[in-house]
XYZ file of C-alpha atoms in Angstrom:
314
model
C 9.908 -23.182 5.286
C 6.932 -24.332 7.325
C 3.723 -22.660 6.178
C 1.106 -21.312 8.547
C -1.917 -23.459 7.656
C -4.718 -21.088 6.613
C -7.507 -23.665 6.426
C -9.949 -23.321 9.356
C -8.237 -20.101 10.524
C -10.489 -17.169 11.378
C -8.958 -14.214 9.560
C -9.823 -10.531 9.973
C -8.847 -8.347 6.997
C -9.229 -4.624 7.727
C -9.647 -2.706 4.479
C -10.752 -6.018 2.964
C -13.343 -4.397 0.714
C -10.785 -1.987 -0.772
C -8.617 -2.045 -3.866
C -5.853 -4.188 -2.311
C -8.111 -5.948 0.191
C -10.231 -7.726 -2.415
C -7.071 -9.094 -4.021
C -5.703 -10.220 -0.627
C -8.908 -12.142 0.062
C -8.682 -13.873 -3.339
C -5.054 -14.816 -2.630
C -5.916 -16.062 0.882
C -8.536 -18.361 -0.629
C -6.065 -19.589 -3.271
C -3.675 -20.391 -0.411
C -6.298 -22.507 1.371
C -8.270 -20.110 3.602
C -12.034 -20.610 3.936
C -13.831 -17.571 2.516
C -16.643 -17.884 5.061
C -14.101 -17.602 7.903
C -12.722 -14.286 6.605
C -14.219 -11.197 8.288
C -14.133 -7.730 6.742
C -15.045 -4.872 9.105
C -16.626 -1.965 7.182
C -15.613 1.533 8.311
C -19.218 2.799 8.273
C -20.248 0.125 10.838
C -16.935 -0.337 12.644
C -14.773 2.772 13.159
C -11.484 1.224 14.314
C -10.428 4.543 15.878
C -12.910 3.639 18.625
C -11.257 1.274 21.121
C -14.344 -0.891 21.767
C -14.813 -1.447 18.033
C -11.229 -2.694 17.704
C -11.789 -5.051 20.628
C -14.956 -6.424 19.039
C -13.294 -6.736 15.622
C -10.398 -8.929 16.841
C -12.471 -11.081 19.208
C -12.274 -14.814 18.316
C -9.888 -14.145 15.395
C -6.702 -16.182 14.718
C -4.989 -13.883 12.183
C -5.315 -10.130 11.621
C -4.206 -8.600 8.315
C -4.310 -4.832 8.765
C -4.625 -3.087 5.384
C -7.075 -0.317 6.311
C -5.609 3.162 5.983
C -6.679 6.756 5.507
C -4.473 7.434 2.501
C -4.118 9.485 -0.684
C -1.754 11.321 -2.992
C 0.264 14.518 -2.477
C -2.881 16.702 -2.588
C -4.593 14.911 0.317
C -1.332 14.776 2.302
C -0.972 18.562 2.042
C -4.629 19.225 2.845
C -5.188 16.833 5.779
C -1.870 15.930 7.461
C -3.390 15.892 10.976
C -6.186 13.519 10.005
C -3.770 11.211 8.197
C -1.478 11.101 11.243
C -4.198 10.592 13.855
C -6.450 8.180 11.975
C -3.667 5.812 10.914
C -1.848 5.855 14.241
C -4.933 5.323 16.422
C -6.499 2.679 14.202
C -3.298 0.615 14.083
C -2.375 1.057 17.757
C -5.842 0.015 18.902
C -5.877 -3.060 16.680
C -2.420 -4.285 17.704
C -3.125 -3.870 21.422
C -6.587 -5.443 21.167
C -5.168 -8.366 19.141
C -2.439 -8.967 21.735
C -5.016 -8.889 24.557
C -7.324 -11.267 22.665
C -4.543 -13.829 22.131
C -4.505 -13.504 18.318
C -1.971 -15.914 16.803
C -0.519 -13.562 14.164
C -0.758 -9.880 13.228
C 0.251 -8.758 9.737
C 0.659 -4.987 9.432
C 0.973 -3.441 5.979
C 3.039 -0.265 6.215
C 3.957 2.349 3.635
C 6.902 3.354 1.507
C 6.290 6.940 2.769
C 7.966 5.823 6.009
C 11.425 5.918 4.372
C 13.636 8.997 4.807
C 13.421 11.660 2.087
C 16.988 10.997 0.996
C 17.424 7.233 1.229
C 20.188 5.551 -0.813
C 18.577 3.791 -3.791
C 17.554 0.983 -3.785
C 15.888 1.437 -0.349
C 17.047 -1.205 2.114
C 14.899 -1.979 5.164
C 17.865 -1.200 7.452
C 17.801 2.447 6.239
C 14.253 3.049 7.496
C 15.400 5.151 10.481
C 18.243 7.087 8.819
C 16.392 10.396 8.401
C 13.065 12.238 8.273
C 10.493 11.283 5.597
C 9.622 13.544 2.660
C 7.726 16.455 4.268
C 4.446 16.231 2.322
C 3.735 12.670 3.445
C 5.718 12.532 6.713
C 2.654 12.583 9.053
C 1.184 9.540 7.300
C 4.555 7.776 6.993
C 5.535 8.315 10.638
C 2.131 7.189 11.934
C 2.469 3.924 10.012
C 6.130 3.505 11.030
C 5.168 3.819 14.703
C 3.184 0.587 14.279
C 6.420 -1.219 13.381
C 7.890 -0.085 16.709
C 4.750 -1.228 18.514
C 4.898 -4.693 16.922
C 8.623 -5.058 17.669
C 8.158 -4.040 21.311
C 5.150 -6.363 21.741
C 7.212 -9.216 20.299
C 10.062 -8.404 22.706
C 7.907 -8.072 25.824
C 4.933 -10.344 25.133
C 6.253 -12.711 22.434
C 3.415 -11.453 20.195
C 3.884 -12.580 16.575
C 3.474 -9.416 14.497
C 5.125 -8.795 11.133
C 5.472 -5.600 9.112
C 5.431 -5.493 5.307
C 6.338 -2.428 3.214
C 4.779 -2.490 -0.250
C 5.917 0.123 -2.748
C 3.300 2.284 -4.589
C 0.477 0.028 -5.777
C -1.591 0.210 -8.947
C -4.036 -2.004 -10.819
C -7.693 -2.486 -11.783
C -10.213 -1.167 -9.200
C -7.712 1.452 -7.954
C -8.980 4.775 -6.569
C -9.392 7.155 -9.542
C -10.899 10.031 -7.525
C -8.943 13.184 -8.538
C -9.026 14.461 -4.938
C -7.296 11.486 -3.337
C -5.806 9.201 -5.999
C -2.155 8.221 -6.380
C -0.063 9.030 -9.431
C -0.949 6.212 -11.893
C -4.760 6.365 -11.564
C -4.592 10.185 -11.467
C -2.643 10.294 -14.745
C -4.816 7.667 -16.468
C -7.952 9.632 -15.591
C -6.329 12.911 -16.677
C -5.393 11.497 -20.100
C -8.821 9.884 -20.556
C -10.639 13.141 -19.758
C -8.304 15.173 -22.003
C -9.137 12.780 -24.877
C -12.891 13.046 -24.274
C -12.729 16.856 -24.135
C -10.408 17.088 -27.152
C -7.675 18.833 -25.132
C -4.307 19.307 -26.836
C -2.360 19.904 -23.607
C -1.994 17.766 -20.492
C -0.976 19.578 -17.247
C 1.058 17.350 -14.886
C 2.322 18.227 -11.389
C 6.060 18.756 -10.814
C 8.851 18.597 -13.374
C 8.876 14.882 -14.242
C 12.238 14.172 -12.629
C 11.224 12.084 -9.566
C 11.382 8.335 -9.954
C 8.959 5.769 -8.601
C 8.559 2.035 -8.409
C 5.140 0.436 -8.774
C 3.800 -2.947 -7.702
C 0.737 -4.494 -9.362
C -1.997 -5.030 -6.765
C -2.301 -8.772 -7.435
C 1.450 -9.205 -6.883
C 1.252 -7.162 -3.660
C -1.615 -9.317 -2.395
C 0.323 -12.490 -3.157
C 3.332 -11.099 -1.262
C 1.179 -10.221 1.760
C -0.309 -13.722 1.890
C 3.137 -15.346 1.481
C 4.406 -13.178 4.349
C 1.403 -14.237 6.439
C 2.168 -17.893 5.803
C 5.966 -17.969 5.941
C 7.430 -14.933 7.770
C 7.693 -14.642 11.552
C 10.484 -12.133 12.233
C 10.544 -8.619 13.677
C 12.417 -6.908 10.804
C 10.278 -5.086 8.214
C 10.186 -6.489 4.666
C 9.933 -4.546 1.398
C 7.512 -5.763 -1.276
C 8.344 -4.426 -4.725
C 9.743 -5.103 -8.170
C 13.094 -3.277 -8.113
C 12.050 -1.487 -11.356
C 12.450 2.314 -11.214
C 10.766 4.721 -13.663
C 10.713 8.539 -13.816
C 7.393 10.396 -13.772
C 8.346 11.777 -17.219
C 8.775 8.252 -18.633
C 5.636 7.090 -16.826
C 3.352 9.744 -18.334
C 5.006 9.245 -21.745
C 4.226 5.507 -21.549
C 0.629 6.109 -20.388
C 0.071 8.569 -23.272
C 1.531 6.003 -25.700
C -0.656 3.141 -24.380
C -3.760 5.387 -24.420
C -2.837 6.932 -27.821
C -2.904 10.516 -26.522
C -1.063 12.784 -28.964
C -1.165 16.076 -27.014
C 1.626 18.006 -25.282
C 2.598 17.440 -21.629
C 2.810 20.732 -19.681
C 4.806 20.484 -16.437
C 3.374 22.475 -13.503
C 6.685 23.218 -11.823
C 5.028 25.291 -9.075
C 3.495 22.031 -7.759
C 5.478 19.670 -5.490
C 7.499 16.749 -6.864
C 7.335 14.612 -3.712
C 10.219 12.309 -2.796
C 13.084 12.563 -5.359
C 13.585 8.824 -5.905
C 11.839 5.624 -4.835
C 13.031 2.143 -5.611
C 13.241 -0.817 -3.245
C 15.776 -3.481 -2.493
C 13.585 -6.603 -2.649
C 16.179 -9.187 -1.582
C 14.817 -9.759 1.932
C 11.372 -10.827 0.667
C 13.022 -13.198 -1.797
C 15.242 -14.737 0.884
C 12.671 -14.783 3.698
C 9.613 -16.162 1.886
C 10.535 -16.525 -1.788
C 8.465 -13.586 -3.040
C 9.144 -11.986 -6.428
C 6.738 -9.891 -8.498
C 5.344 -11.604 -11.594
C 3.383 -8.979 -13.565
C 5.469 -6.795 -15.908
C 4.926 -3.032 -15.653
C 3.589 -2.463 -19.166
C 1.225 -5.446 -18.874
C -0.048 -4.161 -15.507
C -0.571 -0.648 -16.933
C -2.524 -2.009 -19.910
C -4.805 -3.976 -17.562
C -5.368 -0.881 -15.383
C -6.107 1.408 -18.369
C -8.505 -1.160 -19.846
C -10.344 -1.511 -16.526
C -10.653 2.267 -16.139
C -11.960 2.761 -19.677
C -14.639 0.127 -19.060
C -15.709 1.715 -15.764
C -15.053 5.447 -16.379
C -18.733 6.265 -16.829
């Protein structure tokens, strides 16, 4: 496998100041990129939904890694489906078209596991991406991100534009978003347990019935996979990034309570949505295409995340 040489490359990382973005920048530097040649557009100064801003952002860049997303858990998806659809579609479409026009050498688009159909055979294979409609609560977000795969494939076909599409499973790790209004399941549960302990609560309410399964990828592993894809992958087919390890929400909250030494009772709020019934990825393509496998074990990753949150909870 011939690596794309990162030294001296001008690299734009959208979402580069975020939870995953900071890790991606560290991994880029480990792989030889020059930190001073990495640009991070900040949403407050550079709204990528505005066409001219996207044009300015990609100007003079060699590689674009598009991580920026308007994203959240089930609550946000139910509350703001239109915003999640529009913001993610427009931002990505603008960037891809502007990058093509500017002669950017490579475009790396990070998609979402929400793009998979609601009932996908487990483990999810990339070839099953179009075999049904996504789970309803996150379909607007998932479809907006999936449209960017189509855009990259059509630009490759017509313009020979080198764009790749990576599909990381649910991420977690230190510096995650712990905001109760928009966080994903692991940070939401860690915060919930922590607050229950502080307030001396004996019961812990949790959405759903505990039956859905999920797979989680530690943010550092995800970042490493994204950088390996940037260096070694140049095909049109999407690639899953995951661990292949599936855990139920019931077992997840049980493990978090155990690691955080919470002795109370879990109360299932069965009037709240479960989300997609099962999620677990087939990770063979990433292994074959650019030798990526996750390295951080789930319990180790959870301990690191809990420890980070406890240090920063105040």
